[in-house]
Amino acid sequence: MIGGLFIYNHKGEVLISRVYRDDIGRRQAADSAIFSSSGLPLEERLRNAVDAFRVNVIHARQQVRSPVTNIARTSFFHVKRSNIWLAAVTKQNVNAAMVFEFLYKMCDVMAAYFGKISEENIKNNFVLIYELLDEILDFGYPQNSETGALKTFITQQGIKSQHQTKEEQSQITSQVTGQIGWRREGIKYRRNELFLDVLESVNLLMSPQGQVLSAHVSGRVVMKSYLSGMPECKFGMNDKIVIEKQGKGTADETSKSGKQSIAIDDCTFHQCVRLSKFDSERSISFIPPDGEFELMRYRTTKDIILPFRVIPLVREVGRTKLEVKVVIKSNFKPSLLAQKIEVRIPTPLNTSGVQVICMKGKAKYKASENAIVWKIKRMAGMKESQISAEIELLPTNDKKKWARPPISMNFEVPFAPSGLKVRYLKVFEPKLNYSDHDVIKWVRYIGRSGIYETRC
Amino acid sequence: MTDSKYFTTTKKGEIFELKAELNSDKKEKKKEAVKKVIASMTVGKDVSALFPDVVNCMQTDNLELKKLVYLYLMNYAKSQPDMAIMAVNTFVKDCEDPNPLIRALAVRTMGCIRVDKITEYLCEPLRKCLKDEDPYVRKTAAVCVAKLHDINAQLVEDQGFLDTLKDLISDSNPMVVANAVAALSEIAESHPSSNLLDLNPQSINKLLTALNECTEWGQIFILDCLANYTPKDDREAQSICERVTPRLSHANSAVVLSAVKVLMKFMEMLSKDLDYYGTLLKKLAPPLVTLLSAEPELQYVALRNINLIVQKRPEILKHEMKVFFVKYNDPIYVKLEKLDIMIRLASQANIAQVLAELKEYATEVDVDFVRKAVRAIGRCAIKVEQSAERCVSTLLDLIQTKVNYVVQEAIVVIKDIFRKYPNKYESVIATLCENLDSLDEPEARAAMIWIVGEYAERIDNADELLESFLEGFHDESTQVQLQLLTAIVKLFLKKPTETQELVQQVLSLATQDSDNPDLRDRGYIYWRLLSTDPVAAKEVVLAEKPLISEETDLIEPTLLDELICYIGTLASVYHKPPSAFVEGGRGVVHKSLPPRTASSESTESPETAPAGAPSGDQPDVIPTQGDLLGDLLNLDLGPPVSGPPLATSSVQMGAVDLLGGGLDSLIGGPNFVAPSAATVPANLGASMGSGLSDLFDLTSGVGTLSGSYVAPKAVWLPAMKAKGLEISGTFTRQVGSISMDLQLTNKALQVMTDFAIQFNRNSFGLAPAAPLQIHAPLSPNQTVEISLPLNTVGSVMKMEPLNNLQVAVKNNIDVFYFSTLYPLHILFVEDGKMDRQMFLATWKDIPNENEAQFQIRDCPLNAEAVSSRLQSSNIFTVAKRNVEGQDMLYQSLKLTNGIWVLAELRIQPGNPSFTLSLKCRAPEVSQHVYQAYETILKN
């Protein structure tokens, strides 16, 4: 299990250090010769795990070649958030996936308590972080790490405990350890309301000839619930399997909705969803946490609506000039508007000057990013726009050809490119006197570009 | 409120100030002081001097302050064990606190203090907490047992905590169950023999129930524990699988991977005919693909695991190639892993797409990635035959880019392609040779040298190319030196006339000027081979190489099976068993997949049983380092054949087929290598001086007969080379039957028995007509003479020289090999007299270029005597003429295989030198016929 957890700033200084296991000493003797990841023997002998990680990973000259590093029989797992490094250390054969999941969770929890993970915030909250680390990791075993539960007894004020009644205390402990660890009892809202956001990112890799090399949508259903009591929810969408199953009964319905159903390759659910029920009946039922959470993630690859098509044309005119023409076409209902459109056209490293002409929006050559960035605020469906650029190059001796990175695109559209539709979200709370009809429900669809690339 | 200020107090006298503040009456000030202490501790300052003052702050009802003090205690208690006792009372009191959070905190912290005296006091509170009414306390206490076990295992057993812990598996609270499982699993790991977890269908059922209810982490503990269980039959395995599969939809990747582990393991027990088996296979793919949309670090873990899964069960992901396409912004570690999996999944169905991708990658920026992409193209060629041509042309395109590392990488893989598809793509050699100068990496240089050596006969200036490498011989890496040595020897064997000097040069560089034992040994072996038996040398060095297998760097099957049991863990990330990176006894228990035990039907044939490689047949696994024996066979660039070499490669070796083992066992067996290496130094003195000249003196040797009809016995196999068995012998022909007269001497100290003999295929199909019959055991210093009848109905293969015979002799000690030359006249048959007309016609018929002329000197016999002596050896005089005072004898002879040889022997009276003209449709026998004449006439 996790032997220790360290947080470093970008200089490699330790901000937080918590050791769970005896085999990871802060002053851990690592007498065997240690080699830095660049393969060079270190002049100085390293005394401890903390330093080993700093020297071998944070200060390594090379790009990180692996998120797991083994130094002198000690394994270091790291993730980086802005310029903060979180490292979990172990000497055992731990569950690696769990360690990373835990580190991400740790980031989420910290972010939920004090916002952005920065050196400043970590220093400002170090007592809180220690308290959290004591609670969510015991002897290196991850414990309940749901922010909702943690916030009931770990507070930034730190004085709540004295004023708790016995009932409150046992309520806390039963929630932390209980079957529904993500929600406490006795929540009350005057207005029962819920928001569903279907957030999709559409990913594309297209060949210069316009052939789709790979495309998939990874989507998330994020729910914000402000519901009283312990509501039992049931979520339905136009999942092909469900609709076909139902369609057997009424042929009528199949013809109506069958067309719009989508094939979901795979989905994963928040821990509140009863997986065994999904497995047997493919129904999504759960008692939601209070507030915002990610209900499910899914992935589809079939019948994806690709909102934009990028048609590149790159011509090398002699050794010192490139001509680039890029056409983008929007491919959705004319009544809808795409926003925040950005097309990034990479330029060679030896670019000396660029002239751009675009029909719509603004385009600029950004030398520091080696790219022409073309921005369009809004664009309706079934439209087309074009940019052309002349790129002047400095002559170089470099034999290696320019790698021609792909043209990438960013955008936001008000529909789900996978075609997913929310069919219902039913709420039942038998103990309280509100019914499904009393709940105000909001559904919103946002499709964003994931990695949306066209090779040129 | 900001706490960052605590990090900045670094002034002198700080400790004293802190001390004062810690003892302050004001609560707030105390708390501030403790925070400062903890901050100092975090940045690595020694604040242990404040121990008593900090401990004094412990008795507080402020939970935050208490937690801070506990944190301090955990860090320093070990260095101040006596003072730590001061804290015990507070701990014990806290364990009785009405607030469950405080009770749990106390027991949790106490477990972290590794001081014996504290541990003693821990037992009672722990016992209570394990039975606490509050689940939060119980779940904390469960982990505490594991902590205590880590400090003092005996104490835990004596106090009976293990039983209490086992009881917690049946707790009503899922988190208590999960922590108890985690604690027990860890304790069980250090007691591999104990049956702590006592997994049985009932307890498994409890775990499966808890699985649905506990936190994501708890699910991981339980799944990891389930993976250690071996169901009793396939039905139980299936029912567990059915209950585990819903976990594949969990948002937590670790839960998914642990579920995959359980399924992969239990699947082993399911029959492939089962519908459920197919269903399960289908269910596994989507969650694995979904893992690839996780954060990059998790993607990396997932990819390393997928790599294992693809090797174990390629069918799961065979249709999912596209998801492994590399994205431009993937971190390099993700890119490299994806590439690996792409190659594994490449098949005829998707090869076009894969190649297009790989070509794209080969122009990327990261050098490692580009190299790997180029290599991948080569591997595709080897794996999918239909694509080989496209791959080769892609590689050629890449070579044209002249990017140095791309070119080198391409050459390395092209060499493998040559190995896989011999005589198909050699037309590209010219292009490769153009890039010779730009190669600066050993692997690429070695590959290029191999290509030049292997195809020396097609490269006009092969000798020049190799010579150019030879100039800096000592600066090359060993890999290149070895390869250069072999390549030049190959070149010499192919073009002996022009390259004598070169081979002498390289042999002396390797044997005399090098410190590297591998190089020296190989040099000597070649030297010996070339000097004693160039034919054997050719057999060995130019032997047909076994084809390389399709899959490279597969994980060895038993390791793969073990790693499957470790899916999700570090072992699966490193692709190493835990023992390779975990210290001490923990976690080094070997795990293996369960055998398949069916409850209903058990008729599956054992061959298709589990623990095999994908698709049943065992792929050749290529070890990363070519071993020495492989080197000797000149296979260092390719894989040595794995598995039993006798069975797999005797066919591929083709040329050699001795004792069923063929020459490969000759090379592979240590008996060959060791003695020859050992004899070299002994003969070194002699061979140093004249060695190289000897080397080319090929014709003199054992084959030259000195006796009359029958040569005296010559030593064929010296005792030194055959563990004490000395064999000498000769060949005879009497009234139509050929025999080999052998004399076997036992010069060893042990009795030899179980003799057997076998010949390799040879030019005239000589083979033993009866087994070697030595009835009594051969005791030390005893000699036995035996005549082995031969026939000529064995398999035929042209040897070089023609009369070379390779023999294997077996006894109870080992198998020994030697080769000898037989005099051709033993093959002259009795009905070899041609009639005169026939003779004339034939003589005219055979083209003049087939005529060979020889001088037989110093033969004092007259024509009459010559004729009669030759006749007794079945060389018949057809006619005799006297032309200008010279006797002309026209003679004929026939070989066992029906080849006629016509001769004209010119004898000048008074001149002891005869002129022999031979005409034969197979002119290569002439030389040997001449030798036979010489032998017969001079003895």
Tab-separated table of C-alpha atoms in Angstrom, chain B residues 339 342-344 346 351 354-359 361-362 369-396 398-399 406-421 425 548-553 622:
chain	number	residue	atom	x	y	z
B	339	LEU	CA	2.720	1.706	-30.456
B	342	MET	CA	-0.595	-1.570	-32.255
B	343	ILE	CA	2.103	-3.955	-33.402
B	344	ARG	CA	0.663	-6.752	-31.357
B	346	ALA	CA	-1.570	-5.787	-36.407
B	351	ILE	CA	-2.417	-3.707	-41.788
B	354	VAL	CA	-1.549	0.509	-39.286
B	355	LEU	CA	1.126	1.103	-41.876
B	356	ALA	CA	-0.317	4.474	-42.804
B	357	GLU	CA	-0.220	5.447	-39.145
B	358	LEU	CA	3.284	4.185	-38.592
B	359	LYS	CA	4.529	6.110	-41.570
B	361	TYR	CA	4.691	8.572	-36.732
B	362	ALA	CA	8.056	8.112	-38.361
B	369	PHE	CA	9.160	7.314	-30.671
B	370	VAL	CA	10.296	7.658	-34.255
B	371	ARG	CA	12.730	4.804	-33.831
B	372	LYS	CA	10.096	2.619	-32.378
B	373	ALA	CA	7.733	3.480	-35.208
B	374	VAL	CA	10.337	2.510	-37.792
B	375	ARG	CA	11.007	-0.701	-35.976
B	376	ALA	CA	7.280	-1.318	-35.846
B	377	ILE	CA	7.084	-1.123	-39.630
B	378	GLY	CA	9.657	-3.885	-39.818
B	379	ARG	CA	7.778	-5.949	-37.326
B	380	CYS	CA	4.606	-5.584	-39.350
B	381	ALA	CA	6.462	-6.905	-42.371
B	382	ILE	CA	7.520	-9.921	-40.407
B	383	LYS	CA	4.155	-10.476	-38.873
B	384	VAL	CA	1.904	-9.997	-41.878
B	385	GLU	CA	3.455	-11.528	-44.923
B	386	GLN	CA	1.096	-9.817	-47.340
B	387	SER	CA	2.303	-6.470	-46.163
B	388	ALA	CA	5.995	-7.220	-46.378
B	389	GLU	CA	6.431	-5.618	-49.733
B	390	ARG	CA	4.664	-2.436	-48.691
B	391	CYS	CA	6.657	-2.296	-45.486
B	392	VAL	CA	9.919	-2.648	-47.330
B	393	SER	CA	9.060	0.123	-49.720
B	394	THR	CA	7.972	2.315	-46.809
B	395	LEU	CA	11.278	1.644	-45.135
B	396	LEU	CA	13.118	2.533	-48.304
B	398	LEU	CA	12.277	6.490	-44.915
B	399	ILE	CA	15.882	5.710	-45.726
B	406	VAL	CA	15.706	6.693	-39.074
B	407	VAL	CA	18.135	5.174	-41.548
B	408	GLN	CA	19.887	3.172	-38.854
B	409	GLU	CA	16.681	1.895	-37.375
B	410	ALA	CA	15.424	0.948	-40.840
B	411	ILE	CA	18.550	-1.051	-41.582
B	412	VAL	CA	18.211	-2.970	-38.357
B	413	VAL	CA	14.687	-4.028	-39.225
B	414	ILE	CA	15.429	-4.757	-42.859
B	415	LYS	CA	17.957	-7.299	-41.684
B	416	ASP	CA	15.145	-9.070	-39.848
B	417	ILE	CA	13.002	-8.924	-42.936
B	418	PHE	CA	15.785	-10.635	-44.888
B	419	ARG	CA	15.836	-13.339	-42.280
B	420	LYS	CA	12.130	-13.834	-42.514
B	421	TYR	CA	11.824	-13.751	-46.269
B	425	TYR	CA	14.024	-8.347	-51.043
B	548	ILE	CA	12.674	-16.015	-37.225
B	549	SER	CA	9.346	-16.134	-35.547
B	550	GLU	CA	6.638	-13.599	-36.081
B	551	GLU	CA	6.255	-12.272	-32.642
B	552	THR	CA	9.163	-10.566	-31.061
B	553	ASP	CA	9.649	-9.681	-27.434
B	622	ILE	CA	13.141	-14.122	-28.355
